[in-house]
PDB file of C-alpha atoms in Angstrom:
ATOM      1  CA  MET V  22     -28.005   7.987  -0.145  1.00 44.00           C
ATOM      2  CA  ILE V  23     -27.253   8.438  -3.338  1.00 46.00           C
ATOM      3  CA  GLY V  24     -23.912   5.776  -4.808  1.00 67.00           C
ATOM      4  CA  VAL V  25     -23.589   4.145  -1.258  1.00 79.00           C
ATOM      5  CA  PRO V  26     -23.696   0.622  -1.494  1.00 82.00           C
ATOM      6  CA  GLU V  27     -25.926  -1.461   1.032  1.00 87.00           C
ATOM      7  CA  ILE V  28     -25.140  -4.510   2.945  1.00 89.00           C
ATOM      8  CA  LEU V  29     -27.160  -7.155   1.550  1.00 85.00           C
ATOM      9  CA  GLU V  30     -27.167  -9.670   3.841  1.00 88.00           C
ATOM     10  CA  ASP V  31     -25.815 -10.510   7.534  1.00 89.00           C
ATOM     11  CA  PRO V  32     -21.831 -10.402   7.545  1.00 92.00           C
ATOM     12  CA  LYS V  33     -20.781 -13.941   9.753  1.00 94.00           C
ATOM     13  CA  PHE V  34     -17.922 -12.517  11.752  1.00 96.00           C
ATOM     14  CA  ILE V  35     -15.182 -15.877  11.232  1.00 94.00           C
ATOM     15  CA  ALA V  36     -12.059 -15.004  13.579  1.00 94.00           C
ATOM     16  CA  ALA V  37      -9.289 -12.643  14.514  1.00 95.00           C
ATOM     17  CA  TYR V  38      -6.034 -12.541  14.326  1.00 93.00           C
ATOM     18  CA  GLU V  39      -3.419  -9.948  15.997  1.00 94.00           C
ATOM     19  CA  ILE V  40      -0.792  -9.274  14.250  1.00 91.00           C
ATOM     20  CA  LYS V  41       2.446  -8.592  16.415  1.00 86.00           C
ATOM     21  CA  GLY V  42       5.392  -5.713  15.236  1.00 70.00           C
ATOM     22  CA  GLU V  43       7.909  -7.540  15.109  1.00 60.00           C
ATOM     23  CA  PRO V  44      11.025  -6.890  14.182  1.00 47.00           C
ATOM     24  CA  SER V  45      11.619  -9.656  10.971  1.00 41.00           C
ATOM     25  CA  TRP V  46       7.960 -10.520  11.479  1.00 38.00           C
ATOM     26  CA  ASN V  47       6.676 -11.645   8.072  1.00 40.00           C
ATOM     27  CA  LYS V  48       4.058 -14.275   7.791  1.00 42.00           C
ATOM     28  CA  THR V  49       1.091 -15.861   5.486  1.00 51.00           C
ATOM     29  CA  LEU V  50      -1.593 -15.957   7.236  1.00 49.00           C
ATOM     30  CA  ASN V  51      -4.119 -17.974   4.540  1.00 48.00           C
ATOM     31  CA  GLU V  52      -4.144 -18.728   1.006  1.00 49.00           C
ATOM     32  CA  LYS V  53      -7.081 -19.429  -1.201  1.00 51.00           C
ATOM     33  CA  LYS V  54      -9.046 -18.301   1.923  1.00 58.00           C
ATOM     34  CA  GLN V  55     -13.406 -18.340   1.301  1.00 75.00           C
ATOM     35  CA  SER V  56     -13.035 -14.893   3.841  1.00 86.00           C
ATOM     36  CA  THR V  57     -12.620 -11.273   3.453  1.00 91.00           C
ATOM     37  CA  ASP V  58     -10.514  -9.578   5.246  1.00 92.00           C
ATOM     38  CA  ILE V  59      -9.941  -6.798   7.167  1.00 94.00           C
ATOM     39  CA  PHE V  60      -6.983  -5.240   8.850  1.00 95.00           C
ATOM     40  CA  PHE V  61      -6.632  -2.150  11.074  1.00 97.00           C
ATOM     41  CA  VAL V  62      -2.815  -1.204  11.438  1.00 95.00           C
ATOM     42  CA  GLN V  63      -2.558   0.148  14.973  1.00 96.00           C
ATOM     43  CA  ASP V  64       0.560   1.320  14.533  1.00 94.00           C
ATOM     44  CA  GLY V  65       4.030   0.905  13.117  1.00 90.00           C
ATOM     45  CA  SER V  66       4.216   0.596   8.957  1.00 85.00           C
ATOM     46  CA  GLY V  67       5.311  -1.900   6.646  1.00 82.00           C
ATOM     47  CA  GLN V  68       3.678  -3.787   3.016  1.00 78.00           C
ATOM     48  CA  CYS V  69       0.663  -5.501   2.615  1.00 82.00           C
ATOM     49  CA  VAL V  70       0.570  -8.005  -0.896  1.00 77.00           C
ATOM     50  CA  ILE V  71      -2.518  -9.346  -2.506  1.00 79.00           C
ATOM     51  CA  GLY V  72      -2.107 -11.225  -5.704  1.00 72.00           C
ATOM     52  CA  GLU V  73       0.972  -9.668  -7.325  1.00 66.00           C
ATOM     53  CA  MET V  74       0.134  -5.901  -6.471  1.00 72.00           C
ATOM     54  CA  ILE V  75       1.776  -4.538  -3.685  1.00 70.00           C
ATOM     55  CA  PHE V  76       0.681  -1.761  -0.952  1.00 75.00           C
ATOM     56  CA  THR V  77       2.613   0.392   1.471  1.00 75.00           C
ATOM     57  CA  VAL V  78       0.231   0.564   4.404  1.00 82.00           C
ATOM     58  CA  ALA V  79       0.628   2.285   7.796  1.00 86.00           C
ATOM     59  CA  ARG V  80      -0.924   2.724  11.297  1.00 91.00           C
ATOM     60  CA  GLY V  81      -4.003   4.144  11.052  1.00 93.00           C
ATOM     61  CA  ASP V  82      -4.693   2.278   7.321  1.00 91.00           C
ATOM     62  CA  ILE V  83      -7.349  -0.224   6.953  1.00 94.00           C
ATOM     63  CA  VAL V  84      -6.611  -3.150   4.246  1.00 92.00           C
ATOM     64  CA  ILE V  85      -9.033  -4.348   2.122  1.00 92.00           C
ATOM     65  CA  PHE V  86      -8.597  -9.050   1.710  1.00 88.00           C
ATOM     66  CA  PRO V  87     -10.353  -9.675  -0.654  1.00 82.00           C
ATOM     67  CA  THR V  88     -12.308 -13.169  -0.955  1.00 82.00           C
ATOM     68  CA  LEU V  89     -10.647 -16.348  -2.355  1.00 72.00           C
ATOM     69  CA  SER V  90      -7.368 -13.836  -2.471  1.00 73.00           C
ATOM     70  CA  SER V  91      -4.344 -15.111  -0.818  1.00 77.00           C
ATOM     71  CA  TYR V  92      -1.865 -11.748   0.648  1.00 82.00           C
ATOM     72  CA  GLU V  93       1.027 -11.787   3.206  1.00 82.00           C
ATOM     73  CA  ILE V  94       1.369  -8.643   5.846  1.00 86.00           C
ATOM     74  CA  ILE V  95       4.924  -7.735   6.200  1.00 80.00           C
ATOM     75  CA  SER V  96       6.526  -6.200   8.516  1.00 82.00           C
ATOM     76  CA  SER V  97       8.972  -3.082   8.241  1.00 78.00           C
ATOM     77  CA  VAL V  98      12.262  -3.495  10.606  1.00 75.00           C
ATOM     78  CA  GLN V  99      12.064  -0.810  11.391  1.00 77.00           C
ATOM     79  CA  THR V 100       8.615   0.668  12.138  1.00 82.00           C
ATOM     80  CA  PRO V 101       7.852  -3.070  12.985  1.00 87.00           C
ATOM     81  CA  ILE V 102       3.780  -2.974  12.571  1.00 90.00           C
ATOM     82  CA  SER V 103       0.666  -4.259  14.324  1.00 94.00           C
ATOM     83  CA  GLY V 104      -2.909  -4.828  14.421  1.00 96.00           C
ATOM     84  CA  ILE V 105      -5.354  -7.022  13.520  1.00 96.00           C
ATOM     85  CA  VAL V 106      -7.120  -8.954  10.820  1.00 94.00           C
ATOM     86  CA  ILE V 107     -11.129  -9.948  11.389  1.00 95.00           C
ATOM     87  CA  SER V 108     -12.009 -12.577   8.605  1.00 93.00           C
ATOM     88  CA  ILE V 109     -15.290 -12.283   7.416  1.00 94.00           C
ATOM     89  CA  SER V 110     -18.054 -13.552   5.427  1.00 92.00           C
ATOM     90  CA  ASN V 111     -21.133 -13.943   4.013  1.00 91.00           C
ATOM     91  CA  VAL V 112     -20.481 -10.229   2.609  1.00 91.00           C
ATOM     92  CA  GLN V 113     -21.842  -8.933   0.073  1.00 88.00           C
ATOM     93  CA  ILE V 114     -22.824  -4.846  -0.989  1.00 90.00           C
ATOM     94  CA  SER V 115     -24.936  -3.874  -3.820  1.00 89.00           C
ATOM     95  CA  GLY V 116     -23.034  -3.291  -6.593  1.00 86.00           C
ATOM     96  CA  MET V 117     -19.733  -5.725  -5.528  1.00 87.00           C
ATOM     97  CA  PRO V 118     -19.721  -9.364  -5.658  1.00 87.00           C
ATOM     98  CA  LYS V 119     -19.453 -11.327  -2.984  1.00 88.00           C
ATOM     99  CA  GLY V 120     -17.179 -11.781  -0.882  1.00 86.00           C
ATOM    100  CA  TYR V 121     -15.916  -7.789  -2.546  1.00 87.00           C
ATOM    101  CA  LEU V 122     -16.085  -5.002  -0.925  1.00 88.00           C
ATOM    102  CA  THR V 123     -13.838  -2.496  -3.826  1.00 83.00           C
ATOM    103  CA  SER V 124     -13.722  -2.898  -6.845  1.00 77.00           C
ATOM    104  CA  PRO V 125     -10.345  -3.903  -9.051  1.00 68.00           C
ATOM    105  CA  ASP V 126      -9.112  -0.893  -9.703  1.00 64.00           C
ATOM    106  CA  GLN V 127     -10.142   0.714  -6.527  1.00 72.00           C
ATOM    107  CA  CYS V 128      -6.790   0.686  -2.998  1.00 73.00           C
ATOM    108  CA  PRO V 129      -8.334  -1.247  -0.808  1.00 83.00           C
ATOM    109  CA  VAL V 130      -5.932   0.618   1.481  1.00 84.00           C
ATOM    110  CA  ILE V 131      -8.558   3.569   3.132  1.00 86.00           C
ATOM    111  CA  PRO V 132      -6.287   6.275   5.979  1.00 86.00           C
ATOM    112  CA  THR V 133      -8.723   6.231   8.593  1.00 88.00           C
ATOM    113  CA  ASP V 134      -7.857   9.624   9.603  1.00 83.00           C
ATOM    114  CA  LYS V 135      -9.849  10.836  12.752  1.00 89.00           C
ATOM    115  CA  ASP V 136     -11.818   8.110  13.099  1.00 92.00           C
ATOM    116  CA  TYR V 137      -8.599   6.127  15.157  1.00 95.00           C
ATOM    117  CA  SER V 138      -9.428   5.641  17.566  1.00 97.00           C
ATOM    118  CA  SER V 139     -13.165   4.829  17.352  1.00 97.00           C
ATOM    119  CA  THR V 140     -11.901   2.421  15.059  1.00 97.00           C
ATOM    120  CA  SER V 141      -8.731   0.805  16.555  1.00 98.00           C
ATOM    121  CA  ARG V 142     -11.042   0.059  19.520  1.00 98.00           C
ATOM    122  CA  TYR V 143     -13.634  -1.753  17.496  1.00 98.00           C
ATOM    123  CA  PHE V 144     -10.971  -4.405  15.902  1.00 98.00           C
ATOM    124  CA  SER V 145      -9.792  -4.306  19.471  1.00 98.00           C
ATOM    125  CA  GLU V 146     -13.050  -5.353  21.423  1.00 98.00           C
ATOM    126  CA  ILE V 147     -13.828  -7.293  18.778  1.00 98.00           C
ATOM    127  CA  TYR V 148     -10.388  -9.515  19.300  1.00 98.00           C
ATOM    128  CA  SER V 149     -11.124  -8.808  23.187  1.00 98.00           C
ATOM    129  CA  GLU V 150     -14.673 -10.877  22.839  1.00 98.00           C
ATOM    130  CA  TYR V 151     -12.586 -13.959  20.429  1.00 98.00           C
ATOM    131  CA  GLN V 152     -10.353 -14.075  22.373  1.00 97.00           C
ATOM    132  CA  HIS V 153     -12.297 -14.063  26.211  1.00 97.00           C
ATOM    133  CA  PRO V 154     -15.999 -15.479  25.275  1.00 96.00           C
ATOM    134  CA  THR V 155     -18.327 -14.367  27.629  1.00 96.00           C
ATOM    135  CA  TYR V 156     -22.179 -13.756  28.016  1.00 97.00           C
ATOM    136  CA  GLY V 157     -23.487 -11.823  24.769  1.00 97.00           C
ATOM    137  CA  SER V 158     -19.686 -12.017  23.274  1.00 98.00           C
ATOM    138  CA  ASN V 159     -21.151 -13.188  20.531  1.00 97.00           C
ATOM    139  CA  GLU V 160     -23.416 -10.619  19.798  1.00 97.00           C
ATOM    140  CA  MET V 161     -20.704  -8.095  20.434  1.00 98.00           C
ATOM    141  CA  ILE V 162     -18.706  -9.779  18.016  1.00 97.00           C
ATOM    142  CA  GLU V 163     -21.587  -9.334  15.508  1.00 96.00           C
ATOM    143  CA  SER V 164     -22.554  -6.404  16.523  1.00 97.00           C
ATOM    144  CA  LEU V 165     -19.019  -4.788  15.749  1.00 97.00           C
ATOM    145  CA  THR V 166     -17.997  -6.659  12.930  1.00 96.00           C
ATOM    146  CA  ARG V 167     -21.543  -5.096  11.186  1.00 96.00           C
ATOM    147  CA  THR V 168     -19.997  -1.426  12.578  1.00 96.00           C
ATOM    148  CA  ILE V 169     -16.273  -2.077  10.952  1.00 96.00           C
ATOM    149  CA  LEU V 170     -18.370  -3.244   6.704  1.00 94.00           C
ATOM    150  CA  ILE V 171     -20.559   0.344   7.799  1.00 93.00           C
ATOM    151  CA  VAL V 172     -17.430   2.205   8.414  1.00 93.00           C
ATOM    152  CA  THR V 173     -15.160   1.309   6.531  1.00 92.00           C
ATOM    153  CA  ILE V 174     -17.984   1.474   3.547  1.00 90.00           C
ATOM    154  CA  ARG V 175     -18.434   5.172   3.797  1.00 88.00           C
ATOM    155  CA  LYS V 176     -14.613   5.635   4.055  1.00 86.00           C
ATOM    156  CA  LEU V 177     -15.236   3.803   0.632  1.00 82.00           C
ATOM    157  CA  TYR V 178     -17.743   5.655  -0.862  1.00 78.00           C
ATOM    158  CA  LEU V 179     -18.540   8.904   1.069  1.00 73.00           C
ATOM    159  CA  VAL V 180     -14.696  10.548   0.911  1.00 60.00           C
ATOM    160  CA  LYS V 181     -14.985  12.465  -2.150  1.00 51.00           C
ATOM    161  CA  PRO V 182     -12.743  11.541  -4.538  1.00 49.00           C
ATOM    162  CA  LYS V 183      -9.156  12.848  -5.930  1.00 47.00           C
ATOM    163  CA  ILE V 184      -8.874  14.240  -9.012  1.00 45.00           C
ATOM    164  CA  SER V 185      -6.683  13.498 -11.644  1.00 47.00           C
ATOM    165  CA  PRO V 186      -4.251  16.267 -11.701  1.00 55.00           C
ATOM    166  CA  SER V 187      -3.525  16.142  -8.462  1.00 68.00           C
ATOM    167  CA  ILE V 188      -3.037  13.003  -8.513  1.00 82.00           C
ATOM    168  CA  THR V 189      -0.122  13.155 -11.142  1.00 88.00           C
ATOM    169  CA  HIS V 190       1.424  16.399  -9.314  1.00 88.00           C
ATOM    170  CA  GLU V 191       1.119  14.000  -6.022  1.00 88.00           C
ATOM    171  CA  VAL V 192       2.809  11.413  -7.437  1.00 93.00           C
ATOM    172  CA  LYS V 193       5.609  13.392  -9.698  1.00 93.00           C
ATOM    173  CA  LYS V 194       7.226  15.571  -6.407  1.00 92.00           C
ATOM    174  CA  TYR V 195       7.045  12.761  -4.500  1.00 94.00           C
ATOM    175  CA  ILE V 196       9.080  11.108  -6.802  1.00 96.00           C
ATOM    176  CA  GLU V 197      11.379  13.744  -6.947  1.00 95.00           C
ATOM    177  CA  GLU V 198      11.104  14.367  -3.171  1.00 94.00           C
ATOM    178  CA  TYR V 199      11.805   9.782  -2.156  1.00 95.00           C
ATOM    179  CA  TYR V 200      13.950   8.934  -5.812  1.00 95.00           C
ATOM    180  CA  TYR V 201      16.173   6.845  -3.472  1.00 94.00           C
ATOM    181  CA  GLN V 202      13.891   4.945  -2.132  1.00 94.00           C
ATOM    182  CA  ASP V 203      13.190   1.318  -3.016  1.00 91.00           C
ATOM    183  CA  LEU V 204       9.840   2.411  -5.466  1.00 91.00           C
ATOM    184  CA  THR V 205       7.498   0.515  -6.376  1.00 90.00           C
ATOM    185  CA  LEU V 206       4.652   1.326  -9.336  1.00 87.00           C
ATOM    186  CA  SER V 207       1.877  -0.021  -6.559  1.00 85.00           C
ATOM    187  CA  ASP V 208       4.275   2.113  -3.555  1.00 89.00           C
ATOM    188  CA  LEU V 209       3.337   5.257  -5.514  1.00 91.00           C
ATOM    189  CA  ALA V 210       0.030   4.541  -6.290  1.00 85.00           C
ATOM    190  CA  ALA V 211      -0.798   3.205  -2.565  1.00 84.00           C
ATOM    191  CA  ILE V 212       0.112   6.940  -1.840  1.00 84.00           C
ATOM    192  CA  VAL V 213      -2.803   8.245  -3.617  1.00 81.00           C
ATOM    193  CA  TYR V 214      -5.178   5.390  -3.226  1.00 73.00           C
ATOM    194  CA  VAL V 215      -5.516   4.152  -6.357  1.00 76.00           C
ATOM    195  CA  SER V 216      -4.894   0.473  -8.366  1.00 74.00           C
ATOM    196  CA  PRO V 217      -1.541   0.450  -9.762  1.00 79.00           C
ATOM    197  CA  TYR V 218      -3.136   0.263 -13.204  1.00 74.00           C
ATOM    198  CA  HIS V 219      -5.060   3.059 -12.940  1.00 77.00           C
ATOM    199  CA  LEU V 220      -1.846   4.953 -11.629  1.00 84.00           C
ATOM    200  CA  ALA V 221       0.461   3.755 -14.540  1.00 84.00           C
ATOM    201  CA  HIS V 222      -2.944   4.707 -17.019  1.00 81.00           C
ATOM    202  CA  ILE V 223      -3.867   8.674 -15.688  1.00 84.00           C
ATOM    203  CA  TYR V 224       0.057   9.594 -15.177  1.00 88.00           C
ATOM    204  CA  LYS V 225       1.320   8.362 -19.122  1.00 86.00           C
ATOM    205  CA  GLU V 226      -1.992  10.219 -20.922  1.00 85.00           C
ATOM    206  CA  GLU V 227      -0.272  13.535 -19.052  1.00 87.00           C
ATOM    207  CA  MET V 228       2.947  13.566 -17.914  1.00 89.00           C
ATOM    208  CA  GLY V 229       3.667  11.416 -20.758  1.00 89.00           C
ATOM    209  CA  THR V 230       5.767   8.715 -19.729  1.00 88.00           C
ATOM    210  CA  PRO V 231       5.278   5.816 -16.721  1.00 89.00           C
ATOM    211  CA  PRO V 232       5.704   6.466 -13.596  1.00 92.00           C
ATOM    212  CA  ILE V 233       7.945   3.832 -13.167  1.00 91.00           C
ATOM    213  CA  GLN V 234      10.095   5.731 -16.158  1.00 91.00           C
ATOM    214  CA  TYR V 235      10.153   9.074 -14.542  1.00 94.00           C
ATOM    215  CA  LEU V 236      11.788   7.369 -11.180  1.00 95.00           C
ATOM    216  CA  ILE V 237      15.095   6.027 -13.594  1.00 94.00           C
ATOM    217  CA  GLN V 238      14.975   9.380 -14.635  1.00 95.00           C
ATOM    218  CA  CYS V 239      15.213  11.403 -11.838  1.00 96.00           C
ATOM    219  CA  ARG V 240      18.419   9.095 -10.350  1.00 96.00           C
ATOM    220  CA  ILE V 241      20.291   9.134 -13.928  1.00 96.00           C
ATOM    221  CA  ASP V 242      19.567  12.900 -13.797  1.00 96.00           C
ATOM    222  CA  GLU V 243      20.844  12.873  -9.837  1.00 96.00           C
ATOM    223  CA  ALA V 244      23.352  10.983 -10.851  1.00 96.00           C
ATOM    224  CA  LYS V 245      25.197  13.103 -13.555  1.00 96.00           C
ATOM    225  CA  ARG V 246      25.257  15.836 -11.112  1.00 94.00           C
ATOM    226  CA  LEU V 247      27.220  13.380  -8.083  1.00 96.00           C
ATOM    227  CA  LEU V 248      29.772  12.435 -11.522  1.00 95.00           C
ATOM    228  CA  LYS V 249      30.005  15.982 -12.451  1.00 93.00           C
ATOM    229  CA  TYR V 250      30.347  17.888  -9.291  1.00 92.00           C
ATOM    230  CA  THR V 251      31.509  14.908  -6.345  1.00 94.00           C
ATOM    231  CA  ASN V 252      34.844  12.867  -5.815  1.00 93.00           C
ATOM    232  CA  LEU V 253      32.114  10.033  -4.561  1.00 95.00           C
ATOM    233  CA  THR V 254      32.816   6.682  -6.282  1.00 95.00           C
ATOM    234  CA  ILE V 255      30.629   5.280  -8.915  1.00 96.00           C
ATOM    235  CA  ARG V 256      29.233   2.564  -6.214  1.00 95.00           C
ATOM    236  CA  GLU V 257      28.298   5.418  -3.694  1.00 96.00           C
ATOM    237  CA  ILE V 258      26.862   7.263  -6.457  1.00 96.00           C
ATOM    238  CA  ALA V 259      25.222   4.287  -6.821  1.00 95.00           C
ATOM    239  CA  LEU V 260      24.266   3.402  -3.228  1.00 96.00           C
ATOM    240  CA  LYS V 261      22.698   7.486  -3.032  1.00 96.00           C
ATOM    241  CA  VAL V 262      20.447   7.305  -5.953  1.00 96.00           C
ATOM    242  CA  GLY V 263      18.650   4.023  -5.023  1.00 94.00           C
ATOM    243  CA  TYR V 264      20.568   1.720  -7.121  1.00 93.00           C
ATOM    244  CA  PRO V 265      22.053  -1.450  -4.223  1.00 91.00           C
ATOM    245  CA  ASN V 266      23.469  -2.903  -7.325  1.00 90.00           C
ATOM    246  CA  GLY V 267      26.958  -1.129  -8.655  1.00 89.00           C
ATOM    247  CA  ILE V 268      26.687  -3.567 -11.612  1.00 90.00           C
ATOM    248  CA  TYR V 269      22.447  -3.087 -12.715  1.00 89.00           C
ATOM    249  CA  PHE V 270      22.802   1.109 -12.132  1.00 93.00           C
ATOM    250  CA  ASN V 271      26.292   1.112 -14.686  1.00 92.00           C
ATOM    251  CA  LEU V 272      24.388  -1.567 -16.882  1.00 91.00           C
ATOM    252  CA  LEU V 273      21.118   0.848 -16.946  1.00 92.00           C
ATOM    253  CA  PHE V 274      23.418   4.342 -16.452  1.00 94.00           C
ATOM    254  CA  LYS V 275      24.817   3.810 -20.482  1.00 93.00           C
ATOM    255  CA  LYS V 276      21.656   2.089 -21.438  1.00 90.00           C
ATOM    256  CA  LEU V 277      20.051   5.623 -20.872  1.00 91.00           C
ATOM    257  CA  THR V 278      22.796   7.683 -21.381  1.00 93.00           C
ATOM    258  CA  GLY V 279      24.625   5.875 -24.193  1.00 93.00           C
ATOM    259  CA  ILE V 280      28.074   6.486 -21.757  1.00 95.00           C
ATOM    260  CA  PRO V 281      28.695   4.372 -18.824  1.00 94.00           C
ATOM    261  CA  PRO V 282      29.331   6.441 -15.423  1.00 95.00           C
ATOM    262  CA  GLY V 283      32.979   6.781 -15.201  1.00 94.00           C
ATOM    263  CA  LYS V 284      33.314   7.819 -18.852  1.00 94.00           C
ATOM    264  CA  PHE V 285      30.729  10.011 -17.951  1.00 94.00           C
ATOM    265  CA  ARG V 286      32.426  11.624 -15.279  1.00 93.00           C
ATOM    266  CA  LYS V 287      36.171  11.796 -17.890  1.00 90.00           C
ATOM    267  CA  ILE V 288      34.516  13.556 -20.616  1.00 90.00           C
ATOM    268  CA  PHE V 289      33.058  16.480 -17.347  1.00 83.00           C
ATOM    269  CA  SER V 290      36.039  16.766 -15.615  1.00 77.00           C
ATOM    270  CA  GLU V 291      37.934  17.443 -18.036  1.00 66.00           C
TER     271      GLU V 291
END
C-alpha cells in the first residue's frame, strides 16, 4: 500500500518486562540501549520521558522508544500504570533509520482504540511465553513480535492525521478547560499526537502566541477574576490557577500585569 513502510528485515525479540502499577512506581528501564522498545499500557496512566520530551500516556496507548534513546516510565499515583514492554533488535522499515518506527516529528504515543483487546492479548502472550518457555515458545514469540510491529505500523501510517486547524483549536480548548493542571508542551502535543516542536510551530503560526504563553495568560486572567470577585487569599488563588509556589505566582503576576496581585485586588475593590 502506498505510503505505508515495509518491514525490510526480520525483527529479533530480546526480552519482555512487566510494569506493575505501584502508587509510587518510578523506574528507568534502560539507558543507551541497543534495542527498539515498545510499551503497551494495559491499565492506569502516567508519563513517559524520552530524552528531554515528556508524554502523558493512558490505558490503550502504545509507546515507541527508539534505539539508543534513554527513557523512563513514571506511574500516576492516582491511577497506577501497568503494562508490558518488549525489546526488539534488527528493526528496519523502509524510509526510516535502523531501529526507528517513527520520525522525530511524529508523536511516539499511539492509541489503540477499538483494537485494545487484541493488542493487549499479543503483549500478554509474549510475556507469558517469555517467562514460561516451552515447546514452540520461540516461534510464537517471533510471530507475535512481528504482529505487534504490523499493528503499530498500521496505527502510525493508516490513520488519517488531524489537520492543523483542528489541532490548534483542540489544544486551545484543552488549555482553557484544564489550565490549572501542571501542563507541559509535551503534554499538550501528546493530546493531538504530534511532536512538541510541530505543535509549537503551528500553534504560534495560527494563534499568534505559543501554547505555553496562552496557558499562562489563561491562568492570569482567571487569577484576576478571582481577585476581583472572591475573598480567596492570594495563596489560595495561586493554587487554583496552577501555581503551588505562591512567590512565583506573585512574581509572574506582577511581570505580566505590572502590579502585584495584592495591589491589583486593592485597586479593583476601591
